[in-house]
Amino acid sequence: MTTGVIPGGHNPEPRPTGERMPQQRHQPGQASPHVETRTGSSVITARAAATFEPVGRSVATARSFVRDTLQGWGFADVVDDAVVLTSELVTNAVVHAGTHADVLCLRSDDGVRIEVADRYPEREVPLQGSAVNMGSPDREGGRGLQLCAALAARWGVEYTSTHKNVWFQLDLPERPVGTRAAGPSLPADLLPLADGRVRVAVVQIDRKGSISAWNEDAEEVFGHTAADVTGKPLSDLAAWPHTPGTGTGIAEALQLSRWEGSYGIRGADGRVTPVYASHLRVRDTGGEPSTVCLLVRDHERAVLQTPLRVPASDTGGASDGQSSDPFEVFIGSPAPDDLDGLLQRTVERARDMLDGDSAFLLLATDDETELEVRASTGLPSARQRFARVPVEAGPGRYGSARMPAVHDDLAAVPGAVPLLAGTGMRSVVTVPLKVEGRLTGSLGVAAEAPGRYSNEEALRLQFAADRIALAVESARLGELERLRRGSLSFLVEASDLLAGTLDRDQTLALMAQMTVPTLATWCAVYTIADQASDPYLSYVLHEDEELIDGIKSLLAKVPPPDPVPTPGARVWTAPGEHAHQAALRSSMRSLGLTGGPTRQVSAGIGPTLATASAVGGETVVLPLVARNRVIGMLTLGKPTDEHFRQEILELAEDLSRRAALALDNARLYSERTAISQALQRSLLPPGTPHIEGMEVEVIYRAAGEGNEVGGDFYDVFPIADNAYGFAIGDVCGTGPNAAAVTGLARHALRLLAREGLSGPAVLERLNSAILDEGARSRFLTLLYGEMRPQADGSAEMKVVCAGHPLPLRLRQDGTVEAAAEPQPLLGVIEDLELYEQTVTLDPGDVLLCVTDGVTERREGTRMLGDDGLADVLTTCTGLTAGAVAARIMRAVERFASDAPSDDMAILAMRVPGLQKD
C-alpha cells in the first residue's frame, strides 16, 4: 500500500496531465438519475491517498486507512458511513474486478469526499431513464452503489480509458450555535431547589484528555483528591453512554468549543454521581488548548443550564394578547438529531407545566407491544433507563398507554403504572404519543400527593404531546438509522478481527474486548468443552481493570447460567443478587454487627462495594451456538441501576453468532493441530541413546507451519552390544505424505538392522518395501551406517550412501573429506545392489551427515552447496559434536534472509579427543 497526505490547497483533478476529462457513460438520449458529476468549487483543506493491492486483506487495510484519516480530520460524525461505503467499493475493485484500488480522501469545510478507482474501466454501471434494479441486497457483490445511493449526500461514477472511478460525498451535520439568554424575576417559591451549599466542581482537561486541575468542590462531591486524579484521562471517571453510531463520545465532546449536558462521574466509592456539565474550550497565552468543565449534581442543573431562548416569531405573537404555550416554545430548542436531549427537556417542561414532582417518557417498540423508558425527571432514572414494560393490561403491565388516563391514587390500584412502583408517587396523568394513529410513546406527570390531576390537566398534556410526537418520532428514527450504520461498521470490523485468528485464547479475548465498553460495562465468557461438561468461566473483562479480579472471584462463587440454546438475550439475576449479599455482609462485619472483629475485615469493604456496584445492574446471557451445539455463553453486564437497550442486545446477538463460529473454528483447529502433532511426534525417534566413547548430536527442522515431521528423518539406535545404527534420509517432497514414508523407513530400518543383516541387505529390503507401496511410493535418499567404538579410543563406521549427500569427515588437523561414495537411491530400481564402506574415526575426528535442505540453502542465485558446507566444517576443529551441529545450523540460517523452504536434518558424530581452548 502506498499513501500520501497533502494539507491545504484547492481541488485539482487527481489525474495525470494530458489525460482526457472523464465522462459519464450512459445510454444515448437518457439521463442518469442515480449519479452526479462533481460541481461547485469547494476549497480542499487536506487530502490523503492510498493504493491497495488486489488481495483480500486490502479491504480491511482500506477501512483502517479511511477511519484513521477521518478521525484525524475530526470528522467522527461521518466515519461509520465512510468506512462502510469504502469497504464495499474497495471489495468491488480488489475482489470482483481483481485490480488495484486507488482511494483518495478530500477534506473541505462542509464535508468529506472519497474516491475509489479501479483499473477495469470496462465494468460499466447500467444507467437508464427508469429506476435501476441493482439486484438483491443479499447478493455477494453489487451492493456498493446501492449503499452510496442510500448513505451519501452526493455520489457518482466516472470513466476514463484506464480507470473506473466511484466517488461519494458525506456532508457534516450542522451543530446549533449557543446564544446568551436571561430569565425574568421569579417569586422565591418558584425558584429551583438546590442543596444548602451548592458545590461547583471545576475540572480542567488538557489537550490529551487528561485531568490537569481538580478543585476542592470536586474533591468534596466525588471523593477523589487532586493528587489521585491529576494526569488520568477524564474518560476513566466518566460514565458516558456507549452506543455505536449515536450521540457524541466524551472524547469528541471535549474537543467541541462548547458543550452542555448530563453524564455521570464515578466517585472514590465506586458509585456513579449523575452530574450536569458545561464544557468550554479555551487556550492559554501560549496557544495551548484545554477544556474547562463545570460540574454540578444533576438535580442542581439550574445552576449551569443555559436558559431556553424564545424564538422571535413567538414573541411577536404574544403582543396581540394571545399568550403562547410554554411547551410549544420549547419544541424547537434541542438539535433535530439529539433525541436524548429532546426527551429530557420534554419531561422537564411537562413536569413544570403541570407543577408535578416527577415526569417520564417512554417510547414504543416497532410492534407497539412494549414501552421502553427513555427519559425521566424526579425519579431514579438511571435504574429505569431502557427498562421495558408490556403495553397490554395486567399486573406489571402498562394498561393506560393507548389513551389519556388520570389516576387519583396509585395506592388504590398498585401496578397501574409499573414505572412508579416504590417511588412514593400517588397521583399521575399519562397521555399517548401518536403519529398517524400509531402509538409511538407515552408521556406522564406524577405527584406525591393524591388527587392532584383532573381531565383538564390531561387535555393540556395531551395537547402538548400531540405537538411534540412528530419531532420525537423523527429524532427516534434518525437515532435508529445512525445506530444501524454504526452497527454495520461494528460488525464488519468484528468479523475481520474474529476471522484473523485461529487461536482459542485470542478469540476469547477479542470477543470480550469488542463488547467492552462498546456494548456493555463488563463481560464474561463461559465455554463448554462437550455435552457432558459444565460451563467453565474462561474470560472476564471490565472497562476498569482494577475490578476484573473482583468480578472473576464473584462469578466463580455463582453457579454458571444454564446453557439454553434459545436465541436472544435472557436476564440473569444471580450475579447482582450475590454481589448485593456479599456487600451487605461486608458492611455488617465492618460495623461489628456479626460479633466478629472489625479491624481485619473493614479493609475489604471498599473492593466488595465496588464489585457490587459494578455488577449490580442488568446482566444478560447470550448463547454461543455453533453447528447446532451450545459451546458457551456470552454474559454482558451493566453497573448498578442500568439496563440494556434493545438495539444493543440485538447487536450483541449478531456478534455472538459470529463469535461462536470463530470460537468453534478455533477449537476444531486446536484439536486437529493436537492430533497432527501427536501423530508427527510418533514418527520421531524416542531419543538419542548414550554411546560410550562417542558424542552424538542431532538438529532437526521441518518446513511448513505446524509441521514437526517432514520428508527428512534421522535415527540413532542400538543394534547389538557395542554396536549402534544411525541413519539420515530424505523422502521426495514435504508434508504429511512424505512423513508417511518417513515412518515406514525409520521403523523398517530398526527392525531389519536388529535381525543381524548387513547395511546393504537392510537397504535392499527397505527398497522392496517402498516399491510395494505402489502409487503411494516415493523415492528416498538414505545414508545408513553402523558405528562401533574401539578400545583404542577410535570408532569404526560402516556406511552405505544411497543417493544421499555424502558424509563429511573432519580430521583433527582441519582437513575435510568425503567419507563414502555415492550409490543409487531407494524406491526407483527393483534389483538394487549396494555395498558398504568402512571409515575409522580417530580421536577428535567428526563425521557430519546432513540432508539436502542444508546444502541446497539458497539466496537468489547463490547456493551453499557441498563446498560451502565443507568450508564451514573446517572452522569446527576441536569443537564438540553439539557445537559442530549448532555452528552448521547457524551458518545455514544466516546464508539467506528468508525462512527455509525445505526440511533440514544435521547428524554430527565425534570421537572425543583434545578440545580447542
Coordinates of C-alpha atoms in Angstrom, one line a residue, residues 160-547:
T160 CA -11.5 7.1 -18.4
S161 CA -9.7 4.8 -20.8
T162 CA -7.8 3.3 -17.9
H163 CA -9.9 3.8 -14.7
K164 CA -13.4 3.5 -13.4
N165 CA -13.8 6.0 -10.5
V166 CA -16.7 5.8 -8.0
W167 CA -17.0 8.8 -5.7
F168 CA -19.3 9.9 -2.9
Q169 CA -19.6 12.9 -0.6
L170 CA -20.7 13.0 3.0
D171 CA -21.8 16.3 4.5
L172 CA -21.2 17.2 8.1
P173 CA -24.3 17.7 10.3
E174 CA -25.0 21.3 11.3
R175 CA -24.5 22.0 15.0
P176 CA -26.6 24.5 16.8
V177 CA -25.0 27.7 17.9
G178 CA -25.5 28.7 21.6
T179 CA -26.7 32.3 22.5
R180 CA -26.9 34.3 25.7
A181 CA -30.3 34.5 27.4
A182 CA -31.8 35.9 30.6
G183 CA -34.8 34.9 32.7
P184 CA -37.4 37.1 34.4
S185 CA -37.6 37.8 38.1
L186 CA -39.5 35.0 39.9
P187 CA -41.1 34.6 43.4
A188 CA -38.9 32.7 45.8
D189 CA -41.3 29.7 45.8
L190 CA -40.8 29.3 42.1
L191 CA -37.1 29.1 42.2
P192 CA -35.4 25.8 41.5
L193 CA -34.3 23.7 44.5
A194 CA -30.6 23.2 45.5
D195 CA -28.6 22.0 48.5
G196 CA -27.7 24.5 51.2
R197 CA -24.2 24.7 49.9
V198 CA -24.0 24.5 46.1
R199 CA -20.7 23.0 45.0
V200 CA -19.4 23.6 41.5
A201 CA -16.7 21.2 40.6
V202 CA -14.2 22.8 38.3
V203 CA -12.1 20.4 36.2
Q204 CA -9.6 21.3 33.6
I205 CA -8.7 18.8 30.8
D206 CA -5.5 19.2 28.7
R207 CA -5.0 18.6 25.0
K208 CA -4.7 14.8 25.5
G209 CA -7.9 14.5 27.5
S210 CA -6.2 14.1 30.9
I211 CA -7.1 16.0 34.1
S212 CA -4.8 18.9 34.8
A213 CA -6.8 20.7 37.5
W214 CA -9.3 19.5 40.2
N215 CA -10.7 21.9 42.7
E216 CA -11.9 21.4 46.3
D217 CA -15.5 21.2 45.4
A218 CA -14.7 18.3 43.0
E219 CA -12.9 16.5 45.9
E220 CA -16.0 17.0 48.1
V221 CA -18.6 15.9 45.5
F222 CA -16.7 12.9 44.1
G223 CA -14.3 11.8 46.9
H224 CA -11.2 11.9 44.7
T225 CA -8.3 14.1 45.8
A226 CA -6.5 16.2 43.2
A227 CA -3.3 14.0 43.6
D228 CA -5.3 10.9 42.8
V229 CA -6.8 12.0 39.5
T230 CA -4.3 14.5 38.1
G231 CA -2.8 13.0 34.9
K232 CA -5.6 10.5 34.4
P233 CA -8.0 10.7 31.4
L234 CA -11.4 12.0 32.2
S235 CA -12.8 9.0 30.4
D236 CA -11.6 6.8 33.3
L237 CA -14.0 8.5 35.6
A238 CA -16.9 9.5 33.3
A239 CA -19.9 7.1 33.0
W240 CA -20.7 8.0 29.4
P241 CA -23.3 6.1 27.4
H242 CA -21.6 3.9 24.8
T243 CA -23.9 3.4 21.9
P244 CA -22.4 2.7 18.4
G245 CA -23.4 5.3 15.9
T246 CA -25.4 7.5 18.2
G247 CA -24.6 10.6 20.3
T248 CA -21.2 12.2 20.8
G249 CA -18.5 10.4 22.8
I250 CA -16.7 12.1 25.6
A251 CA -13.5 12.5 23.6
E252 CA -15.5 14.4 20.9
A253 CA -17.4 16.4 23.4
L254 CA -14.1 17.6 25.0
Q255 CA -13.0 18.8 21.5
L256 CA -16.1 21.0 20.9
S257 CA -15.8 24.7 21.5
R258 CA -18.8 24.5 23.9
W259 CA -20.9 21.6 25.2
E260 CA -23.6 21.2 27.8
G261 CA -25.4 18.1 29.0
S262 CA -25.6 15.2 31.5
Y263 CA -23.4 12.2 32.3
G264 CA -22.0 10.5 35.4
I265 CA -18.8 10.6 37.4
R266 CA -17.5 7.6 39.3
G267 CA -16.6 8.5 42.8
A268 CA -14.0 7.0 45.0
D269 CA -16.5 4.6 46.5
G270 CA -17.3 3.2 43.0
R271 CA -20.8 4.8 42.8
V272 CA -21.8 7.0 39.9
T273 CA -22.9 10.5 40.7
P274 CA -25.2 12.0 38.0
V275 CA -23.9 15.5 37.0
Y276 CA -24.9 18.3 34.7
A277 CA -21.9 19.7 32.9
S278 CA -20.9 22.8 31.0
H279 CA -17.7 22.5 28.9
L280 CA -15.8 25.4 27.4
R281 CA -12.8 25.1 25.2
V282 CA -10.1 27.7 25.9
R283 CA -6.5 28.3 25.1
D284 CA -3.7 29.9 27.2
T285 CA -1.4 32.7 26.3
G286 CA 1.0 30.2 24.7
G287 CA -1.8 28.9 22.4
E288 CA -2.1 25.6 24.3
P289 CA -5.8 24.4 24.2
S290 CA -7.7 22.9 27.1
T291 CA -11.2 22.3 28.2
V292 CA -12.8 23.8 31.4
C293 CA -15.6 21.6 32.8
L294 CA -18.1 23.0 35.3
L295 CA -20.0 20.1 37.0
V296 CA -22.9 20.2 39.5
R297 CA -25.1 17.4 40.8
D298 CA -27.8 16.7 38.3
H299 CA -30.7 17.9 40.5
E300 CA -28.9 21.3 40.7
R301 CA -28.6 21.6 36.9
A302 CA -30.4 25.0 37.0
V303 CA -27.1 26.5 38.3
L304 CA -25.4 25.8 34.9
Q305 CA -28.2 25.0 32.4
T306 CA -28.5 27.6 29.7
P307 CA -32.0 29.2 29.7
L308 CA -34.1 28.5 26.6
R309 CA -34.4 31.2 24.1
V310 CA -37.9 32.2 22.8
P311 CA -37.9 32.4 19.0
A312 CA -38.6 35.8 17.6
S313 CA -41.8 34.7 15.8
D314 CA -43.2 33.6 19.2
T315 CA -42.5 36.9 20.9
G316 CA -44.3 38.7 18.2
G317 CA -47.3 36.6 18.6
A318 CA -47.6 37.4 22.3
S319 CA -48.1 41.1 21.6
D320 CA -51.6 40.7 20.4
G321 CA -52.9 39.5 23.7
Q322 CA -52.5 35.7 23.0
S323 CA -50.1 34.0 25.3
S324 CA -48.1 31.3 23.6
D325 CA -48.0 27.8 25.2
P326 CA -44.7 27.5 27.0
F327 CA -44.4 23.8 25.9
E328 CA -44.8 24.9 22.2
V329 CA -42.0 27.4 22.7
F330 CA -39.8 24.6 24.0
I331 CA -40.2 22.2 21.0
G332 CA -37.7 23.8 18.6
S333 CA -34.9 24.1 21.2
P334 CA -33.0 20.8 21.0
A335 CA -31.0 19.8 18.0
P336 CA -33.1 17.8 15.5
D337 CA -30.9 14.8 15.9
D338 CA -30.5 15.0 19.7
L339 CA -33.1 12.5 20.8
D340 CA -31.9 12.2 24.4
G341 CA -31.8 16.0 24.8
L342 CA -35.3 16.3 23.2
L343 CA -36.8 13.7 25.5
Q344 CA -35.1 15.0 28.7
R345 CA -36.3 18.6 28.0
T346 CA -39.8 17.3 27.2
V347 CA -40.2 15.6 30.6
E348 CA -38.8 18.6 32.4
R349 CA -41.2 21.0 30.6
A350 CA -44.1 18.6 31.2
R351 CA -43.3 18.4 34.9
D352 CA -43.1 22.2 35.2
M353 CA -46.2 22.8 33.1
L354 CA -48.4 20.6 35.4
D355 CA -46.5 21.5 38.6
G356 CA -45.6 17.9 39.2
D357 CA -42.9 16.2 41.3
S358 CA -41.8 13.9 38.5
A359 CA -42.3 13.1 34.8
F360 CA -41.4 10.4 32.5
L361 CA -41.5 9.5 28.8
L362 CA -41.5 6.0 27.3
L363 CA -41.0 5.1 23.6
A364 CA -42.9 2.2 21.9
T365 CA -41.3 -0.6 20.1
D366 CA -42.0 -1.1 16.4
D367 CA -44.7 -3.6 17.0
E368 CA -46.3 -1.4 19.8
T369 CA -46.2 -4.3 22.3
E370 CA -43.7 -2.8 24.7
L371 CA -42.7 0.6 26.0
E372 CA -39.0 1.5 26.8
V373 CA -38.1 4.1 29.4
R374 CA -36.0 6.8 27.7
A375 CA -36.2 9.9 30.0
S376 CA -37.4 10.9 33.4
T377 CA -37.0 13.6 36.0
G378 CA -37.7 13.3 39.7
L379 CA -37.3 9.5 39.5
P380 CA -34.3 7.2 39.8
S381 CA -33.8 7.4 36.0
A382 CA -30.5 5.5 36.0
R383 CA -32.3 2.5 37.4
Q384 CA -35.2 2.7 34.9
R385 CA -33.5 3.8 31.7
F386 CA -34.0 1.4 28.8
A387 CA -36.2 -0.9 31.0
R388 CA -39.2 -2.3 29.2
V389 CA -42.8 -2.9 30.2
P390 CA -45.6 -4.6 28.1
V391 CA -48.4 -2.4 26.9
E392 CA -51.4 -4.7 27.5
A393 CA -53.4 -4.6 30.7
G394 CA -52.5 -6.7 33.7
P395 CA -50.1 -6.9 36.7
G396 CA -46.7 -5.3 35.8
R397 CA -48.1 -4.0 32.5
Y398 CA -48.8 -0.5 31.2
G399 CA -52.5 -0.7 30.5
S400 CA -53.2 3.0 30.1
A401 CA -50.7 3.7 27.3
R402 CA -53.1 4.0 24.3
M403 CA -55.4 6.7 25.7
P404 CA -55.2 9.6 28.2
A405 CA -55.6 8.4 31.8
V406 CA -55.7 10.0 35.3
H407 CA -55.0 8.0 38.4
D408 CA -56.1 9.9 41.6
D409 CA -54.3 7.4 43.9
L410 CA -51.9 4.7 42.8
A411 CA -52.1 3.2 46.3
A412 CA -55.6 2.0 45.4
V413 CA -54.5 0.5 42.0
P414 CA -51.0 -0.8 42.6
G415 CA -49.2 -1.8 39.4
A416 CA -51.2 0.5 37.1
V417 CA -48.0 2.4 36.2
P418 CA -45.1 0.0 36.9
L419 CA -42.5 2.7 36.4
L420 CA -43.7 4.4 39.6
A421 CA -43.7 1.4 41.9
G422 CA -41.8 2.2 45.1
T423 CA -41.2 5.8 44.2
G424 CA -43.8 7.4 46.6
M425 CA -45.8 8.9 43.8
R426 CA -49.6 8.8 44.4
S427 CA -51.3 10.6 41.5
V428 CA -50.4 10.5 37.9
V429 CA -51.7 11.6 34.5
T430 CA -50.5 9.8 31.3
V431 CA -51.1 10.5 27.6
P432 CA -50.1 8.7 24.5
L433 CA -47.8 10.0 21.8
K434 CA -49.2 9.1 18.4
V435 CA -48.1 9.6 14.8
E436 CA -50.7 8.9 12.1
G437 CA -52.7 6.9 14.5
R438 CA -49.8 4.7 15.6
L439 CA -48.7 4.5 19.2
T440 CA -45.1 5.8 19.4
G441 CA -44.8 6.5 23.2
S442 CA -46.3 7.7 26.4
L443 CA -45.8 10.8 28.5
G444 CA -46.7 11.0 32.1
V445 CA -46.5 13.5 35.0
A446 CA -46.8 12.4 38.7
A447 CA -47.1 14.0 42.1
E448 CA -46.6 12.7 45.6
A449 CA -50.0 13.9 46.8
P450 CA -53.2 12.1 45.7
G451 CA -55.9 13.7 43.6
R452 CA -53.7 16.3 42.1
Y453 CA -54.8 16.0 38.4
S454 CA -58.1 16.1 36.5
N455 CA -59.2 15.8 32.9
E456 CA -58.3 19.4 32.3
E457 CA -54.6 18.7 33.0
A458 CA -54.9 15.5 30.9
L459 CA -56.1 17.6 28.0
R460 CA -53.3 20.1 28.4
L461 CA -50.7 17.4 28.5
Q462 CA -52.3 15.6 25.5
F463 CA -52.2 18.8 23.5
A464 CA -48.5 19.2 24.3
A465 CA -47.9 15.5 23.5
D466 CA -49.6 15.9 20.1
R467 CA -47.3 18.9 19.3
I468 CA -44.1 17.0 20.3
A469 CA -44.9 13.5 19.0
L470 CA -43.8 14.0 15.4
A471 CA -40.5 15.6 16.4
V472 CA -39.8 12.8 18.9
E473 CA -40.6 10.1 16.2
S474 CA -38.4 11.9 13.7
A475 CA -35.5 12.1 16.1
R476 CA -36.0 8.4 17.1
L477 CA -35.9 7.2 13.5
G478 CA -32.8 9.3 13.0
E479 CA -31.2 7.7 16.0
L480 CA -32.1 4.2 14.8
E481 CA -30.6 4.9 11.4
R482 CA -27.4 6.1 12.9
L483 CA -27.4 3.1 15.2
R484 CA -27.9 0.8 12.2
R485 CA -25.0 2.3 10.3
G486 CA -22.7 2.2 13.4
S487 CA -23.8 -1.4 14.0
L488 CA -23.0 -2.4 10.4
S489 CA -19.5 -0.9 10.7
F490 CA -19.0 -2.5 14.1
L491 CA -19.9 -6.0 12.8
V492 CA -17.7 -5.6 9.7
E493 CA -14.7 -4.8 12.0
A494 CA -15.6 -7.6 14.4
S495 CA -15.9 -10.2 11.6
D496 CA -12.5 -9.2 10.3
L497 CA -10.9 -9.5 13.7
L498 CA -12.5 -12.8 14.5
A499 CA -11.6 -14.3 11.1
G500 CA -8.0 -13.3 11.6
T501 CA -7.1 -15.8 14.3
L502 CA -7.5 -19.5 14.9
D503 CA -6.2 -19.3 18.5
R504 CA -8.8 -20.1 21.1
D505 CA -7.5 -17.8 23.8
Q506 CA -7.1 -14.9 21.4
T507 CA -10.6 -15.4 20.1
L508 CA -12.0 -15.3 23.7
A509 CA -10.0 -12.1 24.3
L510 CA -11.2 -10.5 21.1
M511 CA -14.8 -11.4 21.9
A512 CA -14.6 -9.7 25.3
Q513 CA -12.7 -6.6 24.0
M514 CA -15.2 -6.0 21.3
T515 CA -18.1 -5.9 23.7
V516 CA -16.4 -3.8 26.4
P517 CA -17.1 -0.8 26.6
T518 CA -19.0 -0.6 23.3
L519 CA -21.9 -2.8 24.3
A520 CA -21.5 -3.4 28.0
T521 CA -19.5 -2.3 31.0
W522 CA -18.3 -5.8 31.8
C523 CA -18.3 -9.1 30.0
A524 CA -17.7 -12.8 31.0
V525 CA -17.3 -15.7 28.6
Y526 CA -18.2 -19.2 29.6
T527 CA -17.1 -22.2 27.5
I528 CA -18.4 -25.8 27.3
A529 CA -15.9 -28.5 26.3
D530 CA -18.5 -31.1 25.4
Q531 CA -22.1 -32.0 26.1
A532 CA -21.2 -33.8 29.3
S533 CA -19.2 -30.9 30.7
D534 CA -20.4 -28.0 32.8
P535 CA -19.9 -24.4 31.7
Y536 CA -16.4 -23.0 32.6
L537 CA -15.6 -19.4 33.3
S538 CA -12.9 -18.7 30.6
Y539 CA -12.6 -14.9 30.4
V540 CA -13.6 -11.8 32.3
L541 CA -13.2 -8.2 31.3
H542 CA -14.3 -4.9 32.8
E543 CA -13.7 -1.4 31.5
D544 CA -11.9 -0.7 34.8
E545 CA -9.1 -3.2 35.0
E546 CA -9.0 -2.9 38.8
L547 CA -12.4 -4.6 39.1

